[in-house]
Coordinates of C-alpha atoms and ligand atoms in Angstrom, one line a residue:
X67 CA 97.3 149.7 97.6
X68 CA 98.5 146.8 100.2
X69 CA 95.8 147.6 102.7
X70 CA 97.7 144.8 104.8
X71 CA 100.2 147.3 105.6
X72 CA 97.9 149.4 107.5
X73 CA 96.1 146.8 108.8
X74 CA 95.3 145.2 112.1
X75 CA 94.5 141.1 111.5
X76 CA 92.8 139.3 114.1
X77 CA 92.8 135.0 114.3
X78 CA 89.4 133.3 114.9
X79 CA 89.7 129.7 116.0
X80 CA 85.9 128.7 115.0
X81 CA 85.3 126.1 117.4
X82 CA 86.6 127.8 120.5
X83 CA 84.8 131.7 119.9
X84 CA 81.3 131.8 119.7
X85 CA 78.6 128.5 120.3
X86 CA 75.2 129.8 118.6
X87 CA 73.2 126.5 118.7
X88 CA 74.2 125.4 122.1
X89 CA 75.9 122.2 120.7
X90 CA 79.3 122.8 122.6
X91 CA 81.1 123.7 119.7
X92 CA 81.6 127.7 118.1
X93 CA 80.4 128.3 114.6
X94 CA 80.0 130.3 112.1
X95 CA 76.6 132.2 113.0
X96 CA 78.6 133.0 116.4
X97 CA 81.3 134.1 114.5
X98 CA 78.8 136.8 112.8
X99 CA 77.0 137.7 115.8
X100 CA 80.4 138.9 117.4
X101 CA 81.1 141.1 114.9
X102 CA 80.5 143.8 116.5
X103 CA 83.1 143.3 118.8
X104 CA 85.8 142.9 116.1
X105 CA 84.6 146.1 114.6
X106 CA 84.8 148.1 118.0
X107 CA 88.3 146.6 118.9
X108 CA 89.3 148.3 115.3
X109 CA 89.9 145.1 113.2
X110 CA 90.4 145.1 109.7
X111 CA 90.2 141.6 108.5
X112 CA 90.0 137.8 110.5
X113 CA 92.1 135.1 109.2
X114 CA 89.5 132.3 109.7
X115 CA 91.3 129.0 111.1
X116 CA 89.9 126.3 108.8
X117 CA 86.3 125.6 108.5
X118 CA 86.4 123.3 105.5
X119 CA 85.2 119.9 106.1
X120 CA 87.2 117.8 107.7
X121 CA 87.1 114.7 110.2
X122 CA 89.0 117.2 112.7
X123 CA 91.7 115.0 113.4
X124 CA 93.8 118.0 113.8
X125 CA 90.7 120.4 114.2
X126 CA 90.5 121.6 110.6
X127 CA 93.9 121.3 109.4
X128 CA 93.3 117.8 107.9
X129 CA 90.4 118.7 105.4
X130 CA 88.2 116.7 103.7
X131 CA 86.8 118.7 101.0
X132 CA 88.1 122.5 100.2
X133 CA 85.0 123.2 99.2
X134 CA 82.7 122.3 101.5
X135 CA 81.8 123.8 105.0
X136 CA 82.0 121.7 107.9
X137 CA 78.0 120.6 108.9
X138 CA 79.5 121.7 112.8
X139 CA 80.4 125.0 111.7
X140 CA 77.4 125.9 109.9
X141 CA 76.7 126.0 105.7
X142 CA 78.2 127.5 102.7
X143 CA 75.3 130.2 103.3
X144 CA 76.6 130.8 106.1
X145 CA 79.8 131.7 105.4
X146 CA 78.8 133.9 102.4
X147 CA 77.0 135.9 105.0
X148 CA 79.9 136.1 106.9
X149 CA 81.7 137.2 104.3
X150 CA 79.1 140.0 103.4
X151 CA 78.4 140.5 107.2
X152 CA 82.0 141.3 107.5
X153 CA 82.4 143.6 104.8
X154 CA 79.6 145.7 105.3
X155 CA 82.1 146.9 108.5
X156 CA 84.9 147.3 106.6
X157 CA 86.1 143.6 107.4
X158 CA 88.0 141.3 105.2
X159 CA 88.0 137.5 105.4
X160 CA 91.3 135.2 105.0
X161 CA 90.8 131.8 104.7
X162 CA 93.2 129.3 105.7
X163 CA 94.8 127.6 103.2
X164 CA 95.8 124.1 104.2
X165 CA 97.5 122.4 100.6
X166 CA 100.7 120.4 102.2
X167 CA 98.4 117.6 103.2
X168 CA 95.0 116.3 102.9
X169 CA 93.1 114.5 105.4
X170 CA 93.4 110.9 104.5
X171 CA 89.3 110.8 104.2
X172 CA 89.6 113.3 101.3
X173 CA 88.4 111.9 97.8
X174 CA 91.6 112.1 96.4
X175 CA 93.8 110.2 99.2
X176 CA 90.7 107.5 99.1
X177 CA 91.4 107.0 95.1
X178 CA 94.9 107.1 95.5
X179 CA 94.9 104.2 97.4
X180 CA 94.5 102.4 93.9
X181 CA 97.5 102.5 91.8
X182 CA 95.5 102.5 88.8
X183 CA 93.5 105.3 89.7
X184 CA 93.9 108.9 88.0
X185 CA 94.5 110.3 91.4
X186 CA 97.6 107.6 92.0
X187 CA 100.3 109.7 92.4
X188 CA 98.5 113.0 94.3
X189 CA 100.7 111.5 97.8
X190 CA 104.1 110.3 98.3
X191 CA 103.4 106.1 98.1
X192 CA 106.9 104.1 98.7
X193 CA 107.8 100.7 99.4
X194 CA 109.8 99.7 102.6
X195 CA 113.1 98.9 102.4
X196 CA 112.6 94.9 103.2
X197 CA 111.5 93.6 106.5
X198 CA 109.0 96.0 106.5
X199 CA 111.6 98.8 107.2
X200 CA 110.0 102.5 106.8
X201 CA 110.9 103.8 103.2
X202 CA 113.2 106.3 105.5
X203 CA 114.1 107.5 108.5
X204 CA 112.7 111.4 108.5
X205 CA 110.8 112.4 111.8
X206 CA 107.1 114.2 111.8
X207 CA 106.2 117.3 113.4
X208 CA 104.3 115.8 115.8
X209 CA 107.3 113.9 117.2
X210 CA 106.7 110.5 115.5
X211 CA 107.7 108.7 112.2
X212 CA 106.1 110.1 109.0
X213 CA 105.2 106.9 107.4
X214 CA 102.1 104.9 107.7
X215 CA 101.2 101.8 106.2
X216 CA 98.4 101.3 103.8
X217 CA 96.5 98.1 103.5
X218 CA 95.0 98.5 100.3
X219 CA 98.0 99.9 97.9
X220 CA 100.2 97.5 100.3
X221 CA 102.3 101.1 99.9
X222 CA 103.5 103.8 103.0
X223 CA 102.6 107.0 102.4
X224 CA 104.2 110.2 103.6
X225 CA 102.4 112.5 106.4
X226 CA 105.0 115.2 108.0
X227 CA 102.1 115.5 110.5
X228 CA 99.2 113.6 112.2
X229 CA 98.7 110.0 110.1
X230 CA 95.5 110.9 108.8
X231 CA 97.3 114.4 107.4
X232 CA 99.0 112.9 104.2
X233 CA 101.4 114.9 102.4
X234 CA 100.3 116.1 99.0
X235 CA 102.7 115.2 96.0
X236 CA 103.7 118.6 94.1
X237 CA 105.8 116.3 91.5
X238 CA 102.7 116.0 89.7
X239 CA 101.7 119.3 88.0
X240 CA 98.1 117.8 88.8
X241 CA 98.1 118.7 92.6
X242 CA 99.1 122.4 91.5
X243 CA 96.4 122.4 89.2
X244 CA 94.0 121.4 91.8
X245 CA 95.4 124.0 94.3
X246 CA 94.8 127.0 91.8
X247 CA 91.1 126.0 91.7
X248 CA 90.7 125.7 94.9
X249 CA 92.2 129.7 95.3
X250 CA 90.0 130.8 92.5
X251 CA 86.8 129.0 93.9
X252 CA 87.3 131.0 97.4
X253 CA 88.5 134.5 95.8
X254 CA 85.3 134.5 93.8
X255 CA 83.8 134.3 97.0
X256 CA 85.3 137.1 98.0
X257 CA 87.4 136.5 100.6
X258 CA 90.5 138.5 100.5
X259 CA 93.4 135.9 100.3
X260 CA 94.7 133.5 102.3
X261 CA 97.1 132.8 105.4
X262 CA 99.0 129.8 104.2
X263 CA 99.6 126.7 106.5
X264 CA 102.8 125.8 106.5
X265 CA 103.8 126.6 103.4
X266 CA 107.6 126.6 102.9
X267 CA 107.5 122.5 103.5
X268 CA 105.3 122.2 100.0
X269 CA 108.2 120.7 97.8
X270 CA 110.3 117.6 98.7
X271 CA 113.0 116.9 96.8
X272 CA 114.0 113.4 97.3
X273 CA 113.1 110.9 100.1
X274 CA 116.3 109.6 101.4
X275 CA 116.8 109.4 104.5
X276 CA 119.4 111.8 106.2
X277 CA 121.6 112.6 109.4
X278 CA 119.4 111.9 112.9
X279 CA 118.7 115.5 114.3
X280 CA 116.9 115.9 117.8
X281 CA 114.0 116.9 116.0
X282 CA 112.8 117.0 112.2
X283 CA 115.4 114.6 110.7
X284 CA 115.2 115.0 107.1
X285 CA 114.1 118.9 106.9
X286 CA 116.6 119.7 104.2
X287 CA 114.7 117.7 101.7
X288 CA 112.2 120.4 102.1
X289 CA 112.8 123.3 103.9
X290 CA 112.2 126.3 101.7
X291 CA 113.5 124.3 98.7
X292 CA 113.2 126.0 94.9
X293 CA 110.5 123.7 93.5
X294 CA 108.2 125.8 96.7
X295 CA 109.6 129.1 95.5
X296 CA 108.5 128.1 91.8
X297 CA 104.7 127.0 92.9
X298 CA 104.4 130.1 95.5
X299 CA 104.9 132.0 92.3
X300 CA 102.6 130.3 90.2
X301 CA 100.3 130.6 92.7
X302 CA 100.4 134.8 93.2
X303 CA 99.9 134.5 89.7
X304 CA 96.1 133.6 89.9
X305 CA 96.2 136.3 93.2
X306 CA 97.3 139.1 91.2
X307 CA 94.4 138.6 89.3
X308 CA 92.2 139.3 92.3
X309 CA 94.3 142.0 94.5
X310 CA 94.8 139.3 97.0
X311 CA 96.9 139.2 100.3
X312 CA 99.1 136.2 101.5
X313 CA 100.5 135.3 104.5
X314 CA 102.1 132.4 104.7
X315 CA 103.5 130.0 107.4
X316 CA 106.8 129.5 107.3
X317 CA 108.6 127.0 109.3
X318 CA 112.6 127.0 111.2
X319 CA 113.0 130.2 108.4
X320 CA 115.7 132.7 108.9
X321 CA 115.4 136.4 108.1
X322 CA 117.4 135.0 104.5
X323 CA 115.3 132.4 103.5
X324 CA 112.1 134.3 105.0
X325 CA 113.1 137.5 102.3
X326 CA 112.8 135.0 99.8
X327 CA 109.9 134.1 100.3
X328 CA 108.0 137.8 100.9
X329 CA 110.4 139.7 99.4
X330 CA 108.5 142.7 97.4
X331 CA 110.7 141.3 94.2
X332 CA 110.2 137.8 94.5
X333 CA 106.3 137.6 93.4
X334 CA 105.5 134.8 96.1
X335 CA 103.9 136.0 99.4
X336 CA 102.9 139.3 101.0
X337 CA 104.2 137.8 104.8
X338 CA 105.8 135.4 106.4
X339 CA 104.7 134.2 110.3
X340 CA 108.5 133.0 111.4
X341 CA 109.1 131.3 114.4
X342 CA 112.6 132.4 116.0
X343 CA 110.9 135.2 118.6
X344 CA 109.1 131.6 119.7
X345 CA 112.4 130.0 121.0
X346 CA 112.8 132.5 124.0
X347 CA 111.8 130.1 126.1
X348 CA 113.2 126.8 125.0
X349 CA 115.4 124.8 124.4
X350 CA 115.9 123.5 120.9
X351 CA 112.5 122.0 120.9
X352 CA 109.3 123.3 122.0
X353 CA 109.0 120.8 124.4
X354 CA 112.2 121.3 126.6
X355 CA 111.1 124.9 128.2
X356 CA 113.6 126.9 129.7
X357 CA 113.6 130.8 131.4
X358 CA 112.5 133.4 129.3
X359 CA 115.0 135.1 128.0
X360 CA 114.2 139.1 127.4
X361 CA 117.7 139.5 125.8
X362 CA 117.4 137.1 123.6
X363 CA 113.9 138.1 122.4
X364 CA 114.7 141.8 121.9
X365 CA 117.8 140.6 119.8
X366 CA 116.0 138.3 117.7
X367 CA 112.9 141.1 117.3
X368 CA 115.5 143.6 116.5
X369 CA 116.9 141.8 113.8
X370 CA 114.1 140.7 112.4
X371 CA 112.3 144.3 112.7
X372 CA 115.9 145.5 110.6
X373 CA 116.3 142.7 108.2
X374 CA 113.1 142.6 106.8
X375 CA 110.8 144.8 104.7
X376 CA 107.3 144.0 106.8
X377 CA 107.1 141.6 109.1
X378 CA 103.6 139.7 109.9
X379 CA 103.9 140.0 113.9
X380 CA 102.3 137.9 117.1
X381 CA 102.6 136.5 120.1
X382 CA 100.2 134.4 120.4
X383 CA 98.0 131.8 118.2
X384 CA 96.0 128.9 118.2
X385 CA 99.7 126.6 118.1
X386 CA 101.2 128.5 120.8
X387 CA 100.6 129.0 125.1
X388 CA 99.7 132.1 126.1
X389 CA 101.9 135.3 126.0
X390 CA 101.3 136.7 129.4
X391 CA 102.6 133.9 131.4
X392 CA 105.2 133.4 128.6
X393 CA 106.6 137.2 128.0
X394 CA 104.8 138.5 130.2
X395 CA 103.7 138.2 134.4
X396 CA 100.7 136.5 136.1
X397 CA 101.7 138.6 138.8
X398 CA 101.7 141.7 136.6
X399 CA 98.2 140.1 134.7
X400 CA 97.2 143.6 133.8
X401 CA 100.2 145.8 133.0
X402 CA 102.4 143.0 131.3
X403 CA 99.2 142.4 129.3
X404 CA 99.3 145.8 128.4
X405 CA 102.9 146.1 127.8
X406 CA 102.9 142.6 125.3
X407 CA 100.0 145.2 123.5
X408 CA 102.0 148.0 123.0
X409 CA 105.0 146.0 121.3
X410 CA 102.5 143.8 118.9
X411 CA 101.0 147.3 118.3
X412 CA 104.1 149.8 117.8
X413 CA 106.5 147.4 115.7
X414 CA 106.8 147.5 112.2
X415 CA 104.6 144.9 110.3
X416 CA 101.1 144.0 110.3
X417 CA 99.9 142.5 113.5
X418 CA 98.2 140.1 114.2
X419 CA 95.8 139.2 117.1
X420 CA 94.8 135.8 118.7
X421 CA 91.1 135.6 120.2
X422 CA 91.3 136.4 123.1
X423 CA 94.5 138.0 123.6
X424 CA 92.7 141.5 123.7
X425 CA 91.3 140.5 127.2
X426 CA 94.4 139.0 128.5
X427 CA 93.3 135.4 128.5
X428 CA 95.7 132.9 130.3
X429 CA 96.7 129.1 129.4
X430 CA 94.4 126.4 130.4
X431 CA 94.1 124.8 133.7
X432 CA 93.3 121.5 133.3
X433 CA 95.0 118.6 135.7
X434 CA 94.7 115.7 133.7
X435 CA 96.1 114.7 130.0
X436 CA 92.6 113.3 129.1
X437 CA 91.3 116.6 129.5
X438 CA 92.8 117.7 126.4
X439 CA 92.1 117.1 122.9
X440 CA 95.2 118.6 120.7
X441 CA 96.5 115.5 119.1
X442 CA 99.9 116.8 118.8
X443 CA 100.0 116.7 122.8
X444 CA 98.6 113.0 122.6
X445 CA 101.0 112.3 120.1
X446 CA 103.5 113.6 122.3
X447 CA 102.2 111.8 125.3
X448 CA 102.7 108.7 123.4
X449 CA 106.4 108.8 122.7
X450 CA 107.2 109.9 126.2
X451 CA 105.7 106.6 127.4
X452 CA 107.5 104.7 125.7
X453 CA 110.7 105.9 127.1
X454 CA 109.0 105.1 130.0
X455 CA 108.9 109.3 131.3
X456 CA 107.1 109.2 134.6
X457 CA 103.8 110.6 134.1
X458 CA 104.2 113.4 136.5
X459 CA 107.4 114.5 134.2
X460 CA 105.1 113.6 131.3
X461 CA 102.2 116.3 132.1
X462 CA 104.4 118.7 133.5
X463 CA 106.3 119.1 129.8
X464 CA 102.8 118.6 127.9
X465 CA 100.4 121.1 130.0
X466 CA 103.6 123.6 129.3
X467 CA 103.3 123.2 125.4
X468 CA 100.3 121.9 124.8
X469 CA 98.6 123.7 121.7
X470 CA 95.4 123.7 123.9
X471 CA 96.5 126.2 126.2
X472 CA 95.6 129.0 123.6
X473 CA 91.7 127.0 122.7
X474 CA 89.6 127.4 125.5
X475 CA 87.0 128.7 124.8
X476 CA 86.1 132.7 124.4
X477 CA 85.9 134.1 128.1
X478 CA 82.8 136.7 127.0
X479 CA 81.2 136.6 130.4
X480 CA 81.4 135.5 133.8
X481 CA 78.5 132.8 133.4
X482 CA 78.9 128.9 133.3
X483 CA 79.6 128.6 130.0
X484 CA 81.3 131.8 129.7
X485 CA 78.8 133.3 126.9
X486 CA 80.2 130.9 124.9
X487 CA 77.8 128.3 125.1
X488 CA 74.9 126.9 127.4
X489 CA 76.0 123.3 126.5
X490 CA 79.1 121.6 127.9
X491 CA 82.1 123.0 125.8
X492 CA 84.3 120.4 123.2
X493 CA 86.8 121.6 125.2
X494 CA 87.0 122.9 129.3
X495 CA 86.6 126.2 129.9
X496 CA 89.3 128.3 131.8
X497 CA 88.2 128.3 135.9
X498 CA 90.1 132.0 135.5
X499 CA 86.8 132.8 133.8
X500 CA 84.8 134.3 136.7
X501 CA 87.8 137.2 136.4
X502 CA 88.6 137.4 133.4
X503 CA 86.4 137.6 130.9
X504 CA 85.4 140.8 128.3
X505 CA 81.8 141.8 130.0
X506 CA 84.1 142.6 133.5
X507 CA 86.6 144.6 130.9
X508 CA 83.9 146.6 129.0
X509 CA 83.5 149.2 130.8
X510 CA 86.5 149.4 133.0
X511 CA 88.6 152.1 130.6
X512 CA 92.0 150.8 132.4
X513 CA 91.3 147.2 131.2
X514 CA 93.3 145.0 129.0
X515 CA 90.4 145.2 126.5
X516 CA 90.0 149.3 126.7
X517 CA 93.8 149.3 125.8
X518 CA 93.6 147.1 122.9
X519 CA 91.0 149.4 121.3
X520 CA 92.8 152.6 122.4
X521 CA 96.1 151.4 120.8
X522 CA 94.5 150.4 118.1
X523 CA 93.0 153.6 117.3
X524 CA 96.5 155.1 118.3
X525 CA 97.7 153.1 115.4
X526 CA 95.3 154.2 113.1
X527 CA 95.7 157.8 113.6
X528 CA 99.5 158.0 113.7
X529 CA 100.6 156.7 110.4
X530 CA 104.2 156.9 111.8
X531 CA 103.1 153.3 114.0
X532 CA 102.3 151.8 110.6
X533 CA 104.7 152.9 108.2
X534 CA 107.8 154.6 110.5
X535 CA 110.7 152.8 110.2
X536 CA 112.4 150.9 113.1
X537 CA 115.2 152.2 115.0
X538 CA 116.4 150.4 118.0
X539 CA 117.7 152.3 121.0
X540 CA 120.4 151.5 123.1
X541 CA 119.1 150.0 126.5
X542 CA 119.9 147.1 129.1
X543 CA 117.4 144.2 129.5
X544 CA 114.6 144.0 130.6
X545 CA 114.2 147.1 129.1
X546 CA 113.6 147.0 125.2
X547 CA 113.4 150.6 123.8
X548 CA 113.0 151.7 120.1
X549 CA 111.5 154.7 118.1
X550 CA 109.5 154.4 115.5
X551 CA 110.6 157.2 112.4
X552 CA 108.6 158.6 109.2
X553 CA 110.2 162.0 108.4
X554 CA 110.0 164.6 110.9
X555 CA 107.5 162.5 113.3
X556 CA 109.0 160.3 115.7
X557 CA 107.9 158.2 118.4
X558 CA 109.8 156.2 121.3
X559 CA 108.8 153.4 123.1
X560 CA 110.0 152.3 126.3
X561 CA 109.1 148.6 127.7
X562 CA 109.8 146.9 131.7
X563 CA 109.8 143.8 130.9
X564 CA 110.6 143.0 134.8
X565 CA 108.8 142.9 138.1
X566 CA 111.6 146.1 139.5
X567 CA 111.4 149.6 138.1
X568 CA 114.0 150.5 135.6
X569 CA 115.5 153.8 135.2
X570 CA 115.8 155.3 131.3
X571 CA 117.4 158.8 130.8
X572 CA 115.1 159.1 127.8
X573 CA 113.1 162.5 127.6
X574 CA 109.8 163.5 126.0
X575 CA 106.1 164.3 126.1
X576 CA 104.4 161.1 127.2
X577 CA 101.6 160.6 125.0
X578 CA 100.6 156.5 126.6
X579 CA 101.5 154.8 129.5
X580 CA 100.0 151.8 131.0
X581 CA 99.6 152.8 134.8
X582 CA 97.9 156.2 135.7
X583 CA 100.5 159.0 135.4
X584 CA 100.3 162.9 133.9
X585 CA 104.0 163.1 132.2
X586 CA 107.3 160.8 132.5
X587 CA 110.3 161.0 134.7
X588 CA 112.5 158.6 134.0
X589 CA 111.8 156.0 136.2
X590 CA 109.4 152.9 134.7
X591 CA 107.4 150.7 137.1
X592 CA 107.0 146.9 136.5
X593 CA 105.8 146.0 133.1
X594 CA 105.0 149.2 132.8
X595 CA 105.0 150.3 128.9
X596 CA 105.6 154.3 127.5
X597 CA 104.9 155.5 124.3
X598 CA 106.6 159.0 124.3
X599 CA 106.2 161.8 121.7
Ligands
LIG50 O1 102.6 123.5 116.7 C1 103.7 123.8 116.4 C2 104.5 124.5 117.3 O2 103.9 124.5 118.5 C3 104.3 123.6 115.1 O3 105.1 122.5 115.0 C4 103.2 123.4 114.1 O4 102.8 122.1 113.9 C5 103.6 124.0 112.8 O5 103.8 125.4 113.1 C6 102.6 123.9 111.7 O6 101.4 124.4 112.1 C7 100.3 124.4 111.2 O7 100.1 123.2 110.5 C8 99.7 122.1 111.3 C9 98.6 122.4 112.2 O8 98.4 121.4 113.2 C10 98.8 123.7 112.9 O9 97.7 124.0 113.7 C11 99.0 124.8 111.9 O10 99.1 126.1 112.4 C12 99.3 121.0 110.3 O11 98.4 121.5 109.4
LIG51 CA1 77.6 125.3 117.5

């Protein structure tokens, strides 16, 4: 019963992990033949960033056909043997479940495009208002309007995302229909369930415009709105059926809305990934960065950890910079590595891990915009021209943000190429490389890597990690201290999230610390992280 909660999850991003036919990009046979290290770091299942076919507008997330596997990634025989490949370690698969919006080359936008077609009303079509007005004034995730014109129905259609993502149209009971086949066609596959893109945004319950907001006017017509609730459900039907897990996306959510959504009464999803432990470091928006905030994060992780059940925790994935220079220090590469480790690995929840993150990988370096690929950043790069943003303003907010600090490719070796692939990479690799990369960490036991696998184990043997309860501990920032509880077992653990020591009066047997030390005294060095017994 819910293996999730003991579980550790780790997040593959297919094309950036593992090149096996020296075309550039990473695919599934890569995927398999790194297996092994999954199963040493002590992973229990991958959630699989899509691999569906797809023009790869948005690398994945616009798909083309559910059923098919992208020709770049590999075939549908190849994922089945992933699938098996996986298993036979004691590895589950999630899929990722992309059903808000379709790319726009998918069969059923392409016959929606005819008003007389059975697929007619699968998107939101709308006139403009006259003068070739947008139907209304709502504003995209990816900064720009959400309406794009189409030719051939003469019609806009609605795309809360990139404009060849078109938003899918859950007022007819068709699109629902289509969904639940979709489920069934990969749980008879066997993959374990699903991590669910964005999935709080599914129902939209009108299309008026609404009050201008700095970002995302129009959000109340479908943030977390009862017609989502109501498919959510319908859909854990068909999961019950299977034993299947659910994780689901969920965007601006509060711990309120978020227990609606995962709450072990409500019948909709196992988990939600929410977002406020993200806003640490900005301001408002993700693109306005501001000084991390340690308070701030220890408050928001505190309530969180308190006002929910289980939590689905990270730091870090394939939409988000890297945690070390975010939480953590370049300075302090190593031990604030280590110390961002030991809280994804002692809270409460079921955590999960980015590629990559288990050998302390850093953001990008590029220098120049067209370096990068993530159309969100282009997107962005856009708009700030035309309000005429300098450009060295313009690539000093976007190389901060940008989605494709976290894709570089896997750092495997030191090599050109990085073991990742012998052909130039679809996107550049880190120049950090030549240090750090998992074949210098392999045999070093005080590496980021070794203390991955070592907490991981810790976790696995200590069922107070997994199921304890959280209790926070009074303490001053940058120190965040809580004990973990279950019955007579208790554990405490004691982060520096600062360059200075910090002094704790806290007592006990050290059982972990990330710098070399026999027993605890009181005093914590920079970063450093204690788990005490
Ligand atoms: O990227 C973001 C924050 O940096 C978010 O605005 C993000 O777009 C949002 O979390 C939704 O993300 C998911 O759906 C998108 C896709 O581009 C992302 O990669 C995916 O994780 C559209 O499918
Ligand atoms: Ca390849």
């Amino acid at each position: 019963m819910d293996w999730w909660k003991d579980a550790i999850i780790y997040q593959i991003y297919p094309r950036s992990f593992q090149d096996s036919n020296g075309d550039g990009v990473g695919d599934i046979p890569g995927i398999i033949s790194r297996l092994d290290h999954l199963q040493e770091l002590g992973v229990d299942a991958i959630w699989l960033s899509p691999v569906y076919q797809s023009p790869n507008a948005d690398n994945g997330y616009d798909i083309s056909d559910y059923r098919e596997i992208n020709p770049e990634y590999g075939t549908m025989e190849d994922m089945e043997e992933l699938i098996a490949q996986a298993k036979s370690r004691g590895i589950r698969i999630l899929m990722d479940l992309v059903i808000n919006h379709t790319s726009t080359d998918h069969y059923w936008f392409r016959q929606s495009r005819d008003r007389t077609s059975p697929y007619a009303d699968y998107y939101y079509w709308s006139h403009g208002g006259p003068d070739g007005t947008l139907p209304n004034n709502w504003t995209g995730f990816f900064g720009e309007d959400c309406w794009e014109f189409d030719p051939q129905r003469c019609e806009y259609y609605l795309h809360l995302f990139a404009k060849s993502q078109a938003d899918l149209n859950y007022h007819n009971p068709a699109v629902l229909e289509e969904v639940k086949d979709i489920l069934r066609f990969w749980l008879d596959k066997g993959v374990a369930g699903f991590r669910c893109d964005v999935i709080n945004i599914l129902w939209k319950d009108s299309l008026d415009s609404s009050k201008k907001k700095l970002s995302l006017t129009g959000s109340e017509h479908y943030l977390t709105l009862e017609g989502t609730h109501d498919i959510l459900r319908q859909l854990r039907a068909i999961l019950d059926e299977y034993g299947a897990f659910t994780v689901g996306e969920a965007v601006c959510v509060t711990p309120e809305t978020a227990r609606a959504l995962c709450g072990r009464d409500r019948h909709e999803l196992d988990m939600v990934f929410s977002f406020e432990h993200m806003d640490c470091d900005q301001y408002k928006v993700k693109w306005i960065k501001r000084k991390f905030r340690p308070k701030v994060f220890f408050d928001c992780l505190t309530r969180w950890q308190r006002e929910l059940d289980w939590n689905a925790l990270y730091l870090e994935n394939h939409d988000q910079p890297r945690s070390i220079p975010r939480f953590g220090s370049v300075r302090y590469w190593k031990e604030s590595g280590k110390l961002l480790a030991t809280l994804l690995l002692t809270l409460r929840g079921t955590p999960f891990l980015y590629q990559g993150q288990e050998i302390g990988m850093l953001d990008f370096d590029f220098q120049r915009i067209r370096q990068l690929n993530d159309v969100e950043s282009k997107n962005v790069d856009r708009l700030l021209r035309r309000f005429h943003v300098p450009q060295k303003l313009r690539w000093r907010i976007i190389s901060r943000t940008s989605r494709d600090n976290a894709r570089t490719p896997f750092q495997w070796t030191a090599e050109r190429g990085a073991g990742f692939s012998d052909a130039r990479p679809w996107l550049g690799i880190n120049h950090n490389c030549e240090r750090i990369n998992l074949a210098a960490q392999e045999e070093d036991p005080r590496s980021v890597w070794s203390w991955y696998k070592d907490l991981a184990a810790l976790r696995r043997e200590r069922e107070v990690l997994r199921r304890g309860e959280f209790v926070p501990m009074e303490a001053a920032p940058p120190l965040f201290a809580y004990r973990r509880r279950l019955g007579e077992e208790q554990l405490t653990v004691l982060l520096n999230f600062s360059d200075d020591p910090t002094r704790v009066s806290v007592q006990g047997s050290l059982l972990r610390s990330n710098y070399p030390r026999e027993r605890f005294e009181g005093v914590l060095q920079p970063w450093e992280a204690v788990i005490l017994e």
